[in-house]
Amino acid sequence: MTEQSTSAVSINGVTKRFGDVVAVDNVNLEIADGEFFAMLGPSGCGKTTTLRMIAGLEFPTEGSLQIFGEEVGTLPPNKRPVNTVFQNYALFPHMNILDNVSFGLRMKGVDKKTASAQANEMIDLVRLGGMEKRRPNQLSGGQQQRVALARALVNKPKVLLLDEPLGALDLKLRQDMQTELKSLQRELGVSFVFVTHDQEEALTMSDRIAVMHDGQLLQVGNPEQLYSQPVNRFVADFIGQTNLIDATVADDEMIVLANGTKVRAPNPHPPGTKVAMSLRPESIMIGDREAVPSESQSTSLSGVISSVVYLGHSVVYTVNVDWMPLEVRVPAVAGVSRYEAGAEIAIWWDRLSDWIVPDEGYRG
Amino acid sequence: MTAVAPDEQSLVATPEFERSNERNKRRSGLLMALPAYVYLVLFFALPLIIVVVYSFATRTRSGGTALSGWNLDSYQKLGEPIVRDILFRSLLLALITTFICLVIAYPFSYYLSTRSPMVRNIMLVFVMIPFWSNFLVRNYAWRVLLGNNGPITRLTEGVGWEESSILFTPTAVVLGLVYGFLPFMILPMYAALERMDWSLIEASRDLGATGVQTFRNITLPLSRPGVIAGSILVFIPSLGAYVTPQILGGAKTTLLGSYIVTQFLTARNWPVGASVSTVLMVVMLGATLMYFRSGGKTL
């Protein structure tokens, strides 16, 4: 790390083919040192294959893959300064926890005493002190997860790779582990590269997220960028919940919706382009038809409420606007009466809260 | 059912009810296992007891067996050089057979377990094909192959290997035994390797282990139940083998199986035959216990 600009992981034009199947398609990615980086996408999108290529468990068909500036393309996993936490943990069932955790050190020829001492330190760090002599199958899922973490971290990897590490845990435990992983990463200052299909998990934990789909990298950015400025329909739909409304560009200020309504939506596309307008459920306001504020006249639609779901902190209305249902989420305020199903209302939104994406590829 | 009816007032399960319920479950279980029990007692336990009892009996002059005057004479005969040699030779050949099977079967099973399911099934069928023909016939086939004018002898002579036919030598016996029992080594070994979680090997490599280190520390220990099961399944029948040594071995390669047959049928010394059989069974029992001790659960 002599140069400041050296990325922890640098992926340039990497493609991976399995026979005729293109698992990863010309991906370019830079992961900074000390970053908590998530690779997000539905199953089969190539995120795990990308992770496995960094680990050395798969080799790229094309392109260059560097770890701290060193080309690692076809280097076997044992010669890379990275370690992996596997999806099913892959703990060695015939070894106790101490032997599992000290495995990496012993394989590198560290003497048994030093290896045990370091392993014990790491076991304490993941709060498993006293479990050293147990076998993996005697531990709970959460504990096994922490052994897998300790087993990887004890080798002091320059980058820690995590393949859906929380997938097998139940919700409560998963939330606890999210916080724990995050603070562990901050404490160690090592880059964590983390694969998940759970967008909420990715948003909660990551400094930056890469969204993948069909082997392609669609967008890289921090959680806020991905949420508020998705590059296309897929990302808009995948990150959080949204209403995607098909439209055609009229000019750089206006778009035309399916039923001919014109709404204000500044956009950079040439007239006639098919686009989709992403409107987050929480950024839509709801009210009586005559209550639409004058400055929002050009960003409003009228509709009929078809269902009302009370969620405690908020109320979710399904509003039928002529040609499609939209989801609207408003805070539940005690004492304020709610609309009933069948009510004829208007919805409107702030001029800055919509986001226009090109209408291409995936349709949710 | 003869369950005690619950108290008319309360329909809850009283302790008496629970007990009779348990008893009934046990009874019906026993009933289902009864045919198997009867069969095992009649055709396995009883003959076994007879063999052990005879091993302590005395041979009469006429070649009969006197079931009186119990003694250890027949066991003392096992210490005689001839019998001892046969015992050691059998053990040695069985060990060599087991070892050769192990060396052949392990890489093969490993290869097999890394193939696609279709390839695996095809290969497994090939492993099983020899079982489709009679064991005796297959042994005679080897006799032809290894005989003086057989193709193998001609081949070795052709390459300038002076030695003539290996038929009727211990080598031929080991060859026949390896051929006959190899599938018994492959199948449990393959089952163990196939069950193994291959991500453990990836984890090991990821943690910095080389291929050799991974094999020593992960693959081998995890496939050990299969190795031990296969070894026992080959070692035990090799030790008591009768047909193969009889057909492929010569007079100088008498093994335990032949010796036992001779004692019962030719020498008419039943106590000695019975005592050799008993010793053989104890050795096999020991091997089986070793397997269970080592953590294996099924054979």
XYZ file of C-alpha atoms in Angstrom, chain A:
364
model
C 0.000 0.000 0.000
C 2.608 2.496 -0.997
C 0.329 4.412 -3.300
C -2.733 5.992 -1.851
C -4.713 5.320 -4.960
C -4.340 1.525 -4.815
C -7.721 -0.143 -4.429
C -8.165 -3.146 -2.202
C -9.784 -4.975 -5.080
C -9.661 -3.828 -8.653
C -11.743 -5.635 -11.264
C -11.227 -4.669 -14.897
C -13.326 -6.055 -17.717
C -13.791 -9.383 -15.959
C -15.975 -11.978 -17.666
C -16.681 -15.486 -16.421
C -18.246 -18.132 -18.624
C -19.386 -21.591 -17.576
C -19.702 -23.335 -20.916
C -22.228 -21.241 -22.823
C -23.503 -19.446 -19.752
C -22.083 -16.007 -19.076
C -22.154 -15.723 -15.295
C -20.275 -12.446 -15.063
C -20.260 -10.095 -18.029
C -17.506 -7.521 -18.428
C -17.567 -6.157 -14.894
C -15.488 -3.164 -13.795
C -15.271 -2.455 -10.111
C -12.980 -0.751 -7.630
C -13.289 -1.549 -3.941
C -11.432 0.815 -1.627
C -9.349 -0.231 1.358
C -11.344 -0.263 4.574
C -14.661 -0.146 2.800
C -17.783 -2.121 3.677
C -18.848 -3.092 0.189
C -21.985 -5.041 -0.745
C -22.729 -6.893 -3.948
C -26.457 -7.022 -4.293
C -28.713 -8.810 -6.731
C -31.196 -11.630 -7.150
C -29.918 -15.207 -7.189
C -28.052 -16.059 -10.358
C -27.001 -12.473 -11.016
C -23.271 -13.251 -10.815
C -22.526 -11.675 -7.455
C -21.343 -14.913 -5.851
C -19.252 -15.810 -8.898
C -17.585 -12.402 -8.674
C -16.841 -12.986 -4.997
C -15.479 -16.446 -5.733
C -13.182 -14.997 -8.380
C -11.754 -12.588 -5.810
C -11.284 -15.544 -3.453
C -9.601 -17.635 -6.166
C -12.281 -20.331 -6.117
C -13.122 -19.477 -9.737
C -10.850 -17.980 -12.337
C -11.921 -15.215 -14.731
C -12.359 -16.164 -18.384
C -11.310 -12.660 -19.401
C -10.131 -9.484 -17.771
C -7.845 -8.444 -14.969
C -8.343 -8.899 -11.253
C -6.002 -7.213 -8.797
C -5.776 -7.250 -5.031
C -3.806 -4.289 -3.707
C -2.277 -3.804 -7.121
C -1.149 -7.397 -7.520
C -2.558 -9.380 -10.425
C -4.194 -12.504 -8.970
C -6.067 -13.846 -12.002
C -5.274 -17.547 -11.720
C -3.495 -17.595 -8.366
C -4.894 -20.434 -6.168
C -6.889 -19.393 -3.103
C -4.133 -20.288 -0.636
C -1.827 -17.714 -2.219
C -4.182 -14.755 -1.893
C -4.335 -12.283 0.993
C -8.095 -12.749 1.317
C -10.318 -15.041 3.363
C -13.912 -16.060 2.950
C -16.884 -16.581 5.220
C -18.906 -19.194 3.364
C -22.656 -19.203 3.016
C -23.121 -22.441 4.968
C -20.067 -21.521 7.107
C -18.177 -24.673 5.918
C -16.822 -25.321 9.408
C -14.748 -28.491 9.658
C -17.083 -30.935 11.435
C -14.265 -33.183 12.694
C -12.430 -30.396 14.504
C -13.322 -28.432 17.594
C -13.753 -24.674 17.519
C -10.165 -23.926 18.500
C -8.788 -26.201 15.773
C -11.175 -24.690 13.255
C -10.091 -21.163 14.074
C -6.371 -21.932 14.241
C -6.472 -24.007 11.006
C -5.293 -21.236 8.712
C -2.374 -20.308 10.960
C -1.255 -23.912 11.383
C -1.367 -24.492 7.618
C 0.972 -21.543 7.192
C 3.414 -23.170 9.590
C 2.765 -21.011 12.648
C 3.731 -23.087 15.687
C 0.899 -24.628 17.637
C 1.283 -22.466 20.724
C 1.234 -19.156 18.868
C -1.580 -20.343 16.627
C -3.703 -21.350 19.623
C -3.010 -18.077 21.411
C -4.062 -16.013 18.389
C -7.071 -18.214 17.770
C -8.166 -17.835 21.395
C -7.859 -14.077 21.091
C -10.072 -14.134 18.011
C -12.577 -16.479 19.668
C -12.863 -13.974 22.509
C -13.316 -11.139 20.033
C -16.359 -12.840 18.529
C -17.592 -13.559 22.076
C -17.274 -17.338 21.984
C -14.887 -17.711 24.924
C -15.457 -21.062 26.644
C -16.631 -22.803 23.481
C -13.113 -23.735 22.271
C -13.506 -27.471 22.841
C -16.944 -27.823 21.294
C -17.648 -29.240 17.860
C -19.394 -27.064 15.258
C -22.578 -29.166 15.402
C -22.898 -28.335 19.097
C -23.258 -24.633 18.344
C -26.260 -22.604 17.249
C -26.423 -21.013 13.818
C -25.374 -17.618 15.143
C -22.438 -19.113 16.997
C -21.312 -21.072 13.948
C -21.471 -17.850 11.998
C -19.133 -16.215 14.483
C -16.719 -19.173 14.351
C -16.612 -18.802 10.568
C -15.821 -15.108 11.031
C -13.102 -15.799 13.576
C -11.610 -18.557 11.417
C -11.285 -16.144 8.506
C -10.203 -13.046 10.456
C -7.478 -14.777 12.465
C -5.428 -14.915 9.257
C -5.463 -11.120 9.091
C -6.780 -10.982 5.527
C -6.404 -7.735 3.601
C -9.944 -8.237 2.336
C -12.650 -10.315 3.994
C -15.169 -11.882 1.638
C -18.602 -12.832 2.951
C -21.005 -14.941 0.899
C -24.573 -14.383 2.137
C -23.235 -14.690 5.679
C -26.541 -13.976 7.397
C -28.828 -15.893 5.057
C -29.323 -18.877 7.359
C -30.126 -16.879 10.488
C -33.543 -15.870 11.720
C -34.602 -12.240 11.578
C -33.726 -11.129 15.113
C -30.317 -12.772 15.035
C -29.678 -11.372 11.585
C -30.292 -7.836 12.777
C -27.947 -8.346 15.735
C -25.253 -9.791 13.476
C -25.622 -6.876 11.053
C -24.671 -4.441 13.782
C -21.956 -6.734 15.024
C -20.394 -7.193 11.576
C -20.463 -3.478 10.974
C -18.719 -2.630 14.226
C -16.210 -5.452 13.736
C -15.350 -4.037 10.331
C -14.904 -0.547 11.753
C -12.704 -1.903 14.506
C -10.439 -3.888 12.173
C -10.407 -1.364 9.329
C -10.289 -4.187 6.777
C -12.396 -4.136 3.613
C -15.418 -6.373 3.840
C -16.907 -7.495 0.544
C -20.294 -8.839 1.215
C -22.689 -10.684 -1.091
C -26.412 -10.542 -0.420
C -29.764 -10.689 -2.124
C -31.373 -8.744 0.695
C -31.494 -5.072 -0.287
C -32.420 -3.961 3.203
C -29.351 -5.691 4.608
C -27.168 -4.083 1.968
C -28.621 -0.627 2.655
C -28.192 -1.006 6.421
C -24.601 -2.144 6.466
C -22.716 -0.944 3.436
C -20.636 2.090 2.594
C -21.179 1.332 -1.068
C -23.296 -1.150 -2.978
C -22.929 -2.733 -6.398
C -26.201 -3.889 -7.937
C -25.860 -6.800 -10.317
C -28.341 -8.428 -12.657
C -27.836 -11.125 -15.299
C -24.074 -11.025 -14.866
C -23.900 -7.301 -15.409
C -22.983 -4.590 -13.011
C -25.814 -2.059 -13.198
C -24.876 0.560 -10.668
C -22.358 1.256 -7.940
C -22.989 3.865 -5.326
C -23.730 4.615 -1.717
C -27.120 3.554 -0.357
C -28.630 7.008 -0.783
C -27.582 7.324 -4.418
C -29.019 3.924 -5.232
C -32.259 4.713 -3.475
C -32.858 8.168 -4.819
C -31.113 8.021 -8.208
C -31.381 4.492 -9.627
C -29.917 4.212 -13.116
C -32.649 2.044 -14.528
C -35.927 0.335 -13.933
C -34.359 -2.754 -12.388
C -32.373 -0.886 -9.760
C -35.343 1.345 -8.943
C -37.509 -1.689 -8.400
C -34.915 -3.784 -6.565
C -33.793 -1.188 -4.035
C -36.664 -0.488 -1.706
C -40.278 -0.359 -2.821
C -41.404 1.884 -5.581
C -44.175 2.613 -8.031
C -42.941 2.431 -11.595
C -45.198 4.375 -13.911
C -44.706 3.941 -17.665
C -44.518 7.197 -19.591
C -43.302 8.856 -22.771
C -41.145 11.958 -22.814
C -42.980 15.020 -24.203
C -40.191 17.548 -23.778
C -37.461 18.209 -21.259
C -40.028 19.380 -18.686
C -43.024 17.121 -19.214
C -43.856 13.442 -19.660
C -47.089 11.805 -20.846
C -48.535 8.945 -18.797
C -50.429 5.959 -20.178
C -53.861 7.664 -20.044
C -52.634 10.834 -21.697
C -52.154 12.865 -18.524
C -49.195 15.185 -18.708
C -47.118 15.603 -15.587
C -44.102 17.735 -14.857
C -40.894 15.753 -14.743
C -37.672 17.407 -15.847
C -35.605 14.842 -17.739
C -32.644 14.678 -20.094
C -34.200 12.313 -22.662
C -35.237 13.252 -26.211
C -38.998 13.593 -26.820
C -40.726 10.305 -27.565
C -38.404 8.199 -25.371
C -40.154 5.480 -23.369
C -39.325 5.990 -19.718
C -40.582 4.953 -16.322
C -41.201 7.308 -13.450
C -40.206 5.922 -10.075
C -42.279 7.239 -7.189
C -41.478 5.917 -3.717
C -44.633 5.076 -1.714
C -43.562 7.388 1.107
C -42.998 10.384 -1.149
C -46.587 10.438 -2.407
C -49.114 12.569 -0.563
C -52.795 11.863 -0.439
C -55.778 14.185 0.110
C -59.169 15.388 -1.048
C -59.304 16.336 -4.718
C -59.801 20.027 -4.034
C -56.924 20.034 -1.517
C -54.094 19.666 -4.045
C -51.694 22.572 -3.406
C -51.423 24.922 -6.353
C -47.676 24.368 -6.821
C -48.329 20.593 -7.107
C -51.108 20.813 -9.709
C -48.744 19.654 -12.410
C -47.535 16.666 -10.366
C -50.819 15.185 -9.260
C -53.224 12.454 -10.289
C -56.725 11.579 -9.175
C -57.617 8.080 -8.064
C -59.808 5.812 -5.992
C -58.638 4.000 -2.879
C -58.982 0.234 -3.303
C -57.485 -0.979 -0.043
C -56.198 0.326 3.276
C -53.646 -1.510 5.431
C -52.828 -0.190 8.877
C -49.214 -0.967 9.905
C -48.994 0.848 13.237
C -46.452 3.463 12.284
C -47.919 4.024 8.851
C -50.908 3.393 6.643
C -50.524 1.846 3.197
C -53.170 2.791 0.673
C -53.533 1.124 -2.682
C -54.780 3.817 -5.036
C -56.191 2.996 -8.465
C -55.330 5.702 -10.943
C -57.263 4.888 -14.063
C -54.797 2.348 -15.524
C -52.709 0.973 -12.644
C -52.612 0.626 -8.862
C -50.119 2.724 -6.906
C -48.900 2.190 -3.395
C -48.977 5.172 -1.073
C -47.537 5.114 2.412
C -48.379 7.884 4.869
C -47.463 8.202 8.542
C -50.277 7.123 10.836
C -51.154 10.076 13.015
C -53.262 9.345 16.053
C -56.646 11.071 15.962
C -56.492 11.865 12.261
C -59.190 9.945 10.438
C -58.121 7.756 7.541
C -59.646 7.341 4.128
C -61.828 4.307 3.546
C -61.651 2.005 0.546
C -63.718 3.524 -2.269
C -62.889 7.119 -1.391
C -62.223 9.370 -4.378
C -59.034 11.243 -3.667
C -56.070 12.927 -5.283
C -52.396 12.108 -4.940
C -49.501 14.443 -5.544
C -45.787 14.540 -5.026
C -42.985 16.976 -4.647
C -41.338 18.015 -7.882
C -38.002 16.657 -6.710
C -39.152 13.306 -5.413
C -39.793 11.561 -8.717
C -37.014 9.953 -10.671
C -37.086 9.147 -14.355
C -35.361 5.973 -15.520
C -34.990 4.683 -19.053
C -37.536 1.994 -19.747
C -35.163 -0.788 -20.727
C -34.381 -4.377 -19.844
C -36.005 -5.859 -16.858
C -39.680 -5.281 -16.019
C -40.675 -6.133 -12.496
